[in-house]
Short mmCIF file of C-alpha atoms in Angstrom, two decimals:
data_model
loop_
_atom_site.label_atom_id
_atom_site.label_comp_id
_atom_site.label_asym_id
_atom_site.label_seq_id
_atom_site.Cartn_x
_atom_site.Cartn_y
_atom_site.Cartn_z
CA UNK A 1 15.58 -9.08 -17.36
CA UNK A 2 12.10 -11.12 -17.20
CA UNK A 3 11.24 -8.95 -20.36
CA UNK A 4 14.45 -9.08 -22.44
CA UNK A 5 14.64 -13.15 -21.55
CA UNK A 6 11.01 -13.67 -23.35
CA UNK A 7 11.90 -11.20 -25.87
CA UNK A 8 14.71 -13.68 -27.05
CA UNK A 9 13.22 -16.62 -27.11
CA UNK A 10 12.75 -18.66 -30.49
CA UNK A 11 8.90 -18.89 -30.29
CA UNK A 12 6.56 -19.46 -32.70
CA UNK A 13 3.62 -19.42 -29.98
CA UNK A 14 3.34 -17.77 -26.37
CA UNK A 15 1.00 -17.72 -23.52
CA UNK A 16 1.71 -15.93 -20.80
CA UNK A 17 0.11 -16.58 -17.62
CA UNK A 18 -1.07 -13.47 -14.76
CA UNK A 19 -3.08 -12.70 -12.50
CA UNK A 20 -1.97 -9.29 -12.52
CA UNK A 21 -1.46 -7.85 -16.01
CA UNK A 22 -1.09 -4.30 -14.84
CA UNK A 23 0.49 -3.35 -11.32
CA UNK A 24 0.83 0.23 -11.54
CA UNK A 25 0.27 1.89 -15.04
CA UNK A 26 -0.62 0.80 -18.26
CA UNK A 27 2.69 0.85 -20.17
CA UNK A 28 3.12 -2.61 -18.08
CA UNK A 29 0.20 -3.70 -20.22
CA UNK A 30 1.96 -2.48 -23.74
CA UNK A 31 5.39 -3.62 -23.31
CA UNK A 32 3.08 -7.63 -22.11
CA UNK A 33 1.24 -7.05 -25.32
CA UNK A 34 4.44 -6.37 -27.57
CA UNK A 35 5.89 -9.80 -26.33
CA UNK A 36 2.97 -11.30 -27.62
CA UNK A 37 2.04 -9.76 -31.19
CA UNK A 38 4.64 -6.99 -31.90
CA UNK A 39 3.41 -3.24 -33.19
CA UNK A 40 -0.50 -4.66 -32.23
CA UNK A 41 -1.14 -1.93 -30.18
CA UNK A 42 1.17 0.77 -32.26
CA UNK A 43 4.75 1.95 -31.45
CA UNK A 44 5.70 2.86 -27.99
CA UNK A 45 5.57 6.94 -28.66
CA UNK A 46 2.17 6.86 -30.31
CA UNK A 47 0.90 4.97 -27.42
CA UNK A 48 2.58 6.94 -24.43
CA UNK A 49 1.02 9.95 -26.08
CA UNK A 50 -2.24 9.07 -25.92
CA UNK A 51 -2.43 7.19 -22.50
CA UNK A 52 0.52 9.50 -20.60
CA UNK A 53 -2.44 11.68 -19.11
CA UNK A 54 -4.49 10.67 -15.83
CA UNK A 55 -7.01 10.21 -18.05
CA UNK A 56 -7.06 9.20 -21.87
CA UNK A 57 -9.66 10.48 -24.29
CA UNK A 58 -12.81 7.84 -24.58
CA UNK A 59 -11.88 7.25 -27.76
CA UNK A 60 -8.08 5.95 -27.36
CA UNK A 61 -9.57 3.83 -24.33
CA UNK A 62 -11.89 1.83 -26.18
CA UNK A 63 -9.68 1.44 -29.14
CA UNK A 64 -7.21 -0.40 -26.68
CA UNK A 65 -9.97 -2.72 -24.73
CA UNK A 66 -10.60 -3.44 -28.62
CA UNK A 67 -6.94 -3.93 -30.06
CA UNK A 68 -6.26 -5.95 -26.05
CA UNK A 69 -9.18 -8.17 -26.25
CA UNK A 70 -7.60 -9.84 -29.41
CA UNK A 71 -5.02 -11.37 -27.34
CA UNK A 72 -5.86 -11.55 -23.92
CA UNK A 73 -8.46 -13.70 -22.23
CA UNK A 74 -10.02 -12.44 -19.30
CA UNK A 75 -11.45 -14.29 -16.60
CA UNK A 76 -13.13 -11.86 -13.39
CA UNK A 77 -14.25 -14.03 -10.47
CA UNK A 78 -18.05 -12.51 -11.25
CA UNK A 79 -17.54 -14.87 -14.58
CA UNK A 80 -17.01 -17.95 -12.78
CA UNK A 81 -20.30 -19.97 -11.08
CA UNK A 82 -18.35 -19.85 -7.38
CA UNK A 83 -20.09 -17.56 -5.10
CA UNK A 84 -18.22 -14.89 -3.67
CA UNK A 85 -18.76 -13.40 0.05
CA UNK A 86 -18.83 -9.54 -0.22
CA UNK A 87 -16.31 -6.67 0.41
CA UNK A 88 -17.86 -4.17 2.27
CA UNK A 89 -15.21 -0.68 1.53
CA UNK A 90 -15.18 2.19 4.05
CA UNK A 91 -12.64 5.22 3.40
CA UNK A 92 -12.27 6.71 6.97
CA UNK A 93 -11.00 10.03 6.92
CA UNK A 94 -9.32 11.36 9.82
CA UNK A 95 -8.25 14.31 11.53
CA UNK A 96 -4.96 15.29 13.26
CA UNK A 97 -5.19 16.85 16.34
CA UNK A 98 -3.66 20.72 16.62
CA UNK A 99 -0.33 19.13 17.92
CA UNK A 100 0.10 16.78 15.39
CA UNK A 101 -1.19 19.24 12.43
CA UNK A 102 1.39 21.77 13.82
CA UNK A 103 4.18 19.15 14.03
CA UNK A 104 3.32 17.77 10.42
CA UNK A 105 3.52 21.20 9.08
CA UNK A 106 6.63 21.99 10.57
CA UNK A 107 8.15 18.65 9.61
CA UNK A 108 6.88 19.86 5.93
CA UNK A 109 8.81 23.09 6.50
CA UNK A 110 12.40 21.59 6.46
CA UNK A 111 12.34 20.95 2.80
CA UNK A 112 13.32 24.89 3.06
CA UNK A 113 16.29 24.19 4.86
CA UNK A 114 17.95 22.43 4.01
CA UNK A 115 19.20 20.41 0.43
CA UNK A 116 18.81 17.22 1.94
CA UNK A 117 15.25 17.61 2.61
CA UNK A 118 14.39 19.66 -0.89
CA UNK A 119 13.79 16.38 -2.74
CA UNK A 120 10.71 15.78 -2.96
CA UNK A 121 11.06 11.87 -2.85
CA UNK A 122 12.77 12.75 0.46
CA UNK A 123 10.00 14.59 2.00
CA UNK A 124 7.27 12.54 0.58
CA UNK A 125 8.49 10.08 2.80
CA UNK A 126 9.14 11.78 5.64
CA UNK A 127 5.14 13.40 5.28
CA UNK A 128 3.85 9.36 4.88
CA UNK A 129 5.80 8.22 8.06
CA UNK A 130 4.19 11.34 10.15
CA UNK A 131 1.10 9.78 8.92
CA UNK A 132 2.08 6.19 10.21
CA UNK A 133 4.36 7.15 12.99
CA UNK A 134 6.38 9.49 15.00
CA UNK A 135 8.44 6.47 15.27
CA UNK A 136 8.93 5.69 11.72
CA UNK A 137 9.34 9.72 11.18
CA UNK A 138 12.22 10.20 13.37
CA UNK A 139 14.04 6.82 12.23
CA UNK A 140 14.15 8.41 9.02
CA UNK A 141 15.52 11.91 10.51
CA UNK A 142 18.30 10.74 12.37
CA UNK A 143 19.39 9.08 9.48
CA UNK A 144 19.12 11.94 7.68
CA UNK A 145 20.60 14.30 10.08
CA UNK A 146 23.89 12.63 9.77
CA UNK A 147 24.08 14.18 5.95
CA UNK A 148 24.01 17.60 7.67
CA UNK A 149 26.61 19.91 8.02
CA UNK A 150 25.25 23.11 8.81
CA UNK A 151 25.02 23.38 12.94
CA UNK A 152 21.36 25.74 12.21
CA UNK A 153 19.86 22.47 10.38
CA UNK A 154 21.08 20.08 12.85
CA UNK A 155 19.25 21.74 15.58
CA UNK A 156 16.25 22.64 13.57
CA UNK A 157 16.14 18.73 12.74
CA UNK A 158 16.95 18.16 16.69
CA UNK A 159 13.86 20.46 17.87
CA UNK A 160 11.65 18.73 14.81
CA UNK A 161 12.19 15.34 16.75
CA UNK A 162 11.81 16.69 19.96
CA UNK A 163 8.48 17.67 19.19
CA UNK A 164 7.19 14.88 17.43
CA UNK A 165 8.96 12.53 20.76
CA UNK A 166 6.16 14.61 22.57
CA UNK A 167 3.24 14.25 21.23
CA UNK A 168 0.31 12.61 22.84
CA UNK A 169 -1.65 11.04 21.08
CA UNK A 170 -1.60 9.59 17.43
CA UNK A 171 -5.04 9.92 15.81
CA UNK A 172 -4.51 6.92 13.21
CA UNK A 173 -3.64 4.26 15.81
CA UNK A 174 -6.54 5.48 17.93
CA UNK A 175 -8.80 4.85 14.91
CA UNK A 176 -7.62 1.51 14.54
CA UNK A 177 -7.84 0.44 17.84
CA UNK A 178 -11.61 1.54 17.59
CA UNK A 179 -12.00 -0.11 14.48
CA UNK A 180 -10.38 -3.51 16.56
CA UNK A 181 -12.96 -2.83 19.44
CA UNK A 182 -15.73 -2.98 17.63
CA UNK A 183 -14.73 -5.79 15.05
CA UNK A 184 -14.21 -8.07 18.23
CA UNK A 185 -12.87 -10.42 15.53
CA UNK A 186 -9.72 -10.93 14.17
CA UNK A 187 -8.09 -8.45 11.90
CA UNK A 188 -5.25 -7.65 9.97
CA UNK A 189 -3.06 -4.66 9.88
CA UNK A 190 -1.12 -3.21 6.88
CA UNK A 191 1.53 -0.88 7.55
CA UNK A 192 4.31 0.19 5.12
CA UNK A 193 6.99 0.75 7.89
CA UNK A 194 8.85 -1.70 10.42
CA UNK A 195 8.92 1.18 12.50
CA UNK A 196 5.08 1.58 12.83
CA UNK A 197 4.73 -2.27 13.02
CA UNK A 198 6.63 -2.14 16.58
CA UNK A 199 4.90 0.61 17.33
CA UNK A 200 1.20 -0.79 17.13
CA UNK A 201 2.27 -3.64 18.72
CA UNK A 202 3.32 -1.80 21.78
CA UNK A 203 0.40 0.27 21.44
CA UNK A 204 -2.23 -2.33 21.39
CA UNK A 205 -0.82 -4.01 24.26
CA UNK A 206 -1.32 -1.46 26.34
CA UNK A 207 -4.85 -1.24 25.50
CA UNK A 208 -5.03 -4.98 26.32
CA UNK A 209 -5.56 -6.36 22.35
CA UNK A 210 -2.64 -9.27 21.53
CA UNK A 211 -0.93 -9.15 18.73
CA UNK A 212 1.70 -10.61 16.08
CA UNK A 213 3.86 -9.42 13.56
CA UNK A 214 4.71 -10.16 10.19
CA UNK A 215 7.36 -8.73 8.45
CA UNK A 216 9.80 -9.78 4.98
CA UNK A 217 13.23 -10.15 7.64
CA UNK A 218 11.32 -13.42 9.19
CA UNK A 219 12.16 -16.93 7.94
CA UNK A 220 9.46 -19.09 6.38
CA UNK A 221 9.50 -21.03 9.75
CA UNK A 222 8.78 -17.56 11.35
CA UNK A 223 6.54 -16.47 9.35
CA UNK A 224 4.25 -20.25 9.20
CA UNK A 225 4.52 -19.85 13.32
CA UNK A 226 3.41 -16.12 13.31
CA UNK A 227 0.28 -17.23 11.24
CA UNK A 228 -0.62 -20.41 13.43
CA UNK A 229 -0.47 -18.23 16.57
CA UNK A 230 -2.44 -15.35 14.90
CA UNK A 231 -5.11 -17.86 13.57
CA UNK A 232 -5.11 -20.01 17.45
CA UNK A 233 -4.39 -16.99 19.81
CA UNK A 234 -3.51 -13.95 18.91
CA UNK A 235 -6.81 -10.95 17.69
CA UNK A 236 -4.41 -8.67 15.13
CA UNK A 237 -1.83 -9.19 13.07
CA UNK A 238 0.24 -6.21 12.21
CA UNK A 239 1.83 -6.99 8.44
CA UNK A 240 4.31 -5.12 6.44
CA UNK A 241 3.83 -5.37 2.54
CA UNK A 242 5.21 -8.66 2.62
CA UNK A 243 2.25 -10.05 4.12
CA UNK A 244 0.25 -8.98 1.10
CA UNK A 245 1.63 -12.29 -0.52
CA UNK A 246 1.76 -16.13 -0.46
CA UNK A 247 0.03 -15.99 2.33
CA UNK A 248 -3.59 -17.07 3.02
CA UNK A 249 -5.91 -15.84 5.96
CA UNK A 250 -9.35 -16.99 5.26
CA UNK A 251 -9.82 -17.35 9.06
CA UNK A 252 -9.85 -13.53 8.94
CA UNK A 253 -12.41 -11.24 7.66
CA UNK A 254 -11.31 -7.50 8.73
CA UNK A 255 -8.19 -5.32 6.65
CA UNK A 256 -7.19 -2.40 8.17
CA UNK A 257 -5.21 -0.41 5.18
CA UNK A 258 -3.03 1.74 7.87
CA UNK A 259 -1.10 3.02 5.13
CA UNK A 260 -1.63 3.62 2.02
CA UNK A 261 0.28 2.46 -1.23
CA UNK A 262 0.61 4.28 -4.32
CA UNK A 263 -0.31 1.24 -6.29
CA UNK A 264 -4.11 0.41 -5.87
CA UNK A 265 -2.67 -3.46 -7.33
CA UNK A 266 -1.43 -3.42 -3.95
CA UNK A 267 -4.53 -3.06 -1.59
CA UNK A 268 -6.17 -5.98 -4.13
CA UNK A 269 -2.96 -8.24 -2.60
CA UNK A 270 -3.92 -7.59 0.69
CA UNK A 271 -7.39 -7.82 0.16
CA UNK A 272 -6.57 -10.99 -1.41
CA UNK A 273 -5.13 -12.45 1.68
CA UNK A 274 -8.61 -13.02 3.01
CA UNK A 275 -11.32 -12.83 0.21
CA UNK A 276 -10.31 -16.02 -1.71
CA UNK A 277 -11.59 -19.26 -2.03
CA UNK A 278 -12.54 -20.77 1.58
CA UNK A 279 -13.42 -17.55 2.78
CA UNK A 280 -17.22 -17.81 4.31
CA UNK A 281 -17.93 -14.37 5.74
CA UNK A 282 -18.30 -10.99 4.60
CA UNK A 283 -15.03 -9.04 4.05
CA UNK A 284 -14.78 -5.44 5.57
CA UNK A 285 -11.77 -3.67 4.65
CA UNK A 286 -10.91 -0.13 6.12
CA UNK A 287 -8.31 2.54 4.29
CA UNK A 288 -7.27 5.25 6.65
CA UNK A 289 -6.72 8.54 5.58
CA UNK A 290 -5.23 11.70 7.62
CA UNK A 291 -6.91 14.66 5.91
CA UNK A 292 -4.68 17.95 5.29
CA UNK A 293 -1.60 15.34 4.50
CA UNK A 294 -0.28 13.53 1.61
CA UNK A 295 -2.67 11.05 2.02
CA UNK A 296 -5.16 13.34 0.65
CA UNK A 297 -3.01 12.85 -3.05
CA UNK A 298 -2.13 9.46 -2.16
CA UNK A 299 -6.35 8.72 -1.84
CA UNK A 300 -6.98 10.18 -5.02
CA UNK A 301 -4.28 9.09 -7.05
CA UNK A 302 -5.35 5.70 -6.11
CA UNK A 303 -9.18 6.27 -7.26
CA UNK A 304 -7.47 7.34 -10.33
CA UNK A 305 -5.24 4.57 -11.25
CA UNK A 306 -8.15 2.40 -10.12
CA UNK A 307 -10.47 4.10 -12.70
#
């Protein structure tokens, strides 16, 4: 709609205005382009087939920083004369134990039994909430379960969530609380499911850390009283992706990325929430990664896109 509105207008001149001119590939950037100076960077086939690949040929790639820096001015914070704090990046990689492993791969195995789990979209979500959550994972199940017919699926599905009920430990939050110890500081926690945000919040209490949430169900008087007590009392607060926006934590210096997104334009918002203007200290942001999962695609899809 935002598109086909600017594509109507009467206009003899445009500027358009963003801070983020690609979010997640770089068709975003052709069709921005097109509004501006029609057929500049070619027609829409030519240009898919060149750039539909992870990665386009050197050539085709410097051709279009050519063709885009016609039109589009460019300003990266290392151009202005501010000085910035630094981000200091750490990937942590971490390892399920045998129980969770085992329960992951089963959870993997339903796809094979049943049509409501063969999707992949469908199981791609049920692997990233094992990652997050047994919480978030059997949310998703039982709402799933009620598709089923069969009385064999139902009780595979039934013995899935039994196991996953009983398990232990969970390796990620463990992390994170380490990662909380030793920060002694206050930090911020991205998840991508409500589910997991309770979760961590019962978690850390019994490990004696307070904590907040913040979540895109709250009002703005909610959420402007979940940030004062998180900047006068509380040490974490425990975000879902709508905490990645119009929000501003400068108080805060540590991002734990719990979960990952598949768009790397993403982590920059939630990076954002804290290195910005105001901010005084070093910025240390830490992207957990279960290894043997989906994460492992999820990681390097994002180094991808990113490149």
């Amino acid at each position: 709609k935002n598109y086909q509105f600017v594509q109507d207008l009467k206009k003899k001149f445009c500027l358009l205005l963003t801070a983020t001119p690609i979010q997640n590939n770089v068709f975003e950037l052709f069709h921005l382009i097109s509004l501006l100076k029609p057929g500049h960077l070619g027609n829409f086939e030519s240009f898919q087939a060149a750039f539909k690949g992870s990665k386009p040929h050197d050539e085709a790639e410097e051709f279009l920083h050519e063709l885009v820096n016609q039109v589009m001015v460019r300003n990266r914070r290392q151009d202005t004369e501010m000085e910035w704090t630094s981000r200091q990046v750490k990937v942590l990689p971490i390892q399920f134990t045998k129980e969770e492993q085992a329960a992951y791969d089963r959870l993997s195995n339903l796809k094979e039994l049943s049509p409501v789990f063969s999707h992949s979209f469908s199981m791609i979500t049920l692997q990233r909430e094992m990652c997050s959550s047994k919480e978030a994972t059997c949310l998703t199940l039982a709402k799933m379960k009620k598709k089923c017919t069969n009385p064999e699926e139902i009780a595979e599905i039934d013995q899935v969530m039994t196991e996953l009920m009983s398990l232990q430990h969970h390796s990620k939050a463990e992390k994170a609380y380490d990662i909380i110890k030793k920060a002694n500081d206050k930090v911020i926690i991205f998840t991508e499911y409500e589910a997991t945000q309770i979760y961590l919040q019962s978690y850390l209490f019994s490990k004696g850390i307070t904590s907040v949430p913040f979540n895109g169900r709250f009002s703005k008087s909610k959420r402007d009283w979940m940030k004062q007590l998180f900047e006068q009392k509380a040490q974490v607060l425990i975000a879902t992706e709508s905490g990645s926006e119009g929000i501003n934590l400068q108080f805060c210096s540590h991002v734990i990325n719990y979960d990952l997104p598949w768009n790397p334009m993403k982590l920059e918002q939630r990076i954002g929430r804290v290195h910005r203007i105001g901010q005084d200290e070093d910025v240390y942001i830490y992207n957990l990664a279960v290894q043997n999962t989906i994460e492992d695609h999820i990681l390097n899809l994002l180094y991808k896109k990113i490149g």
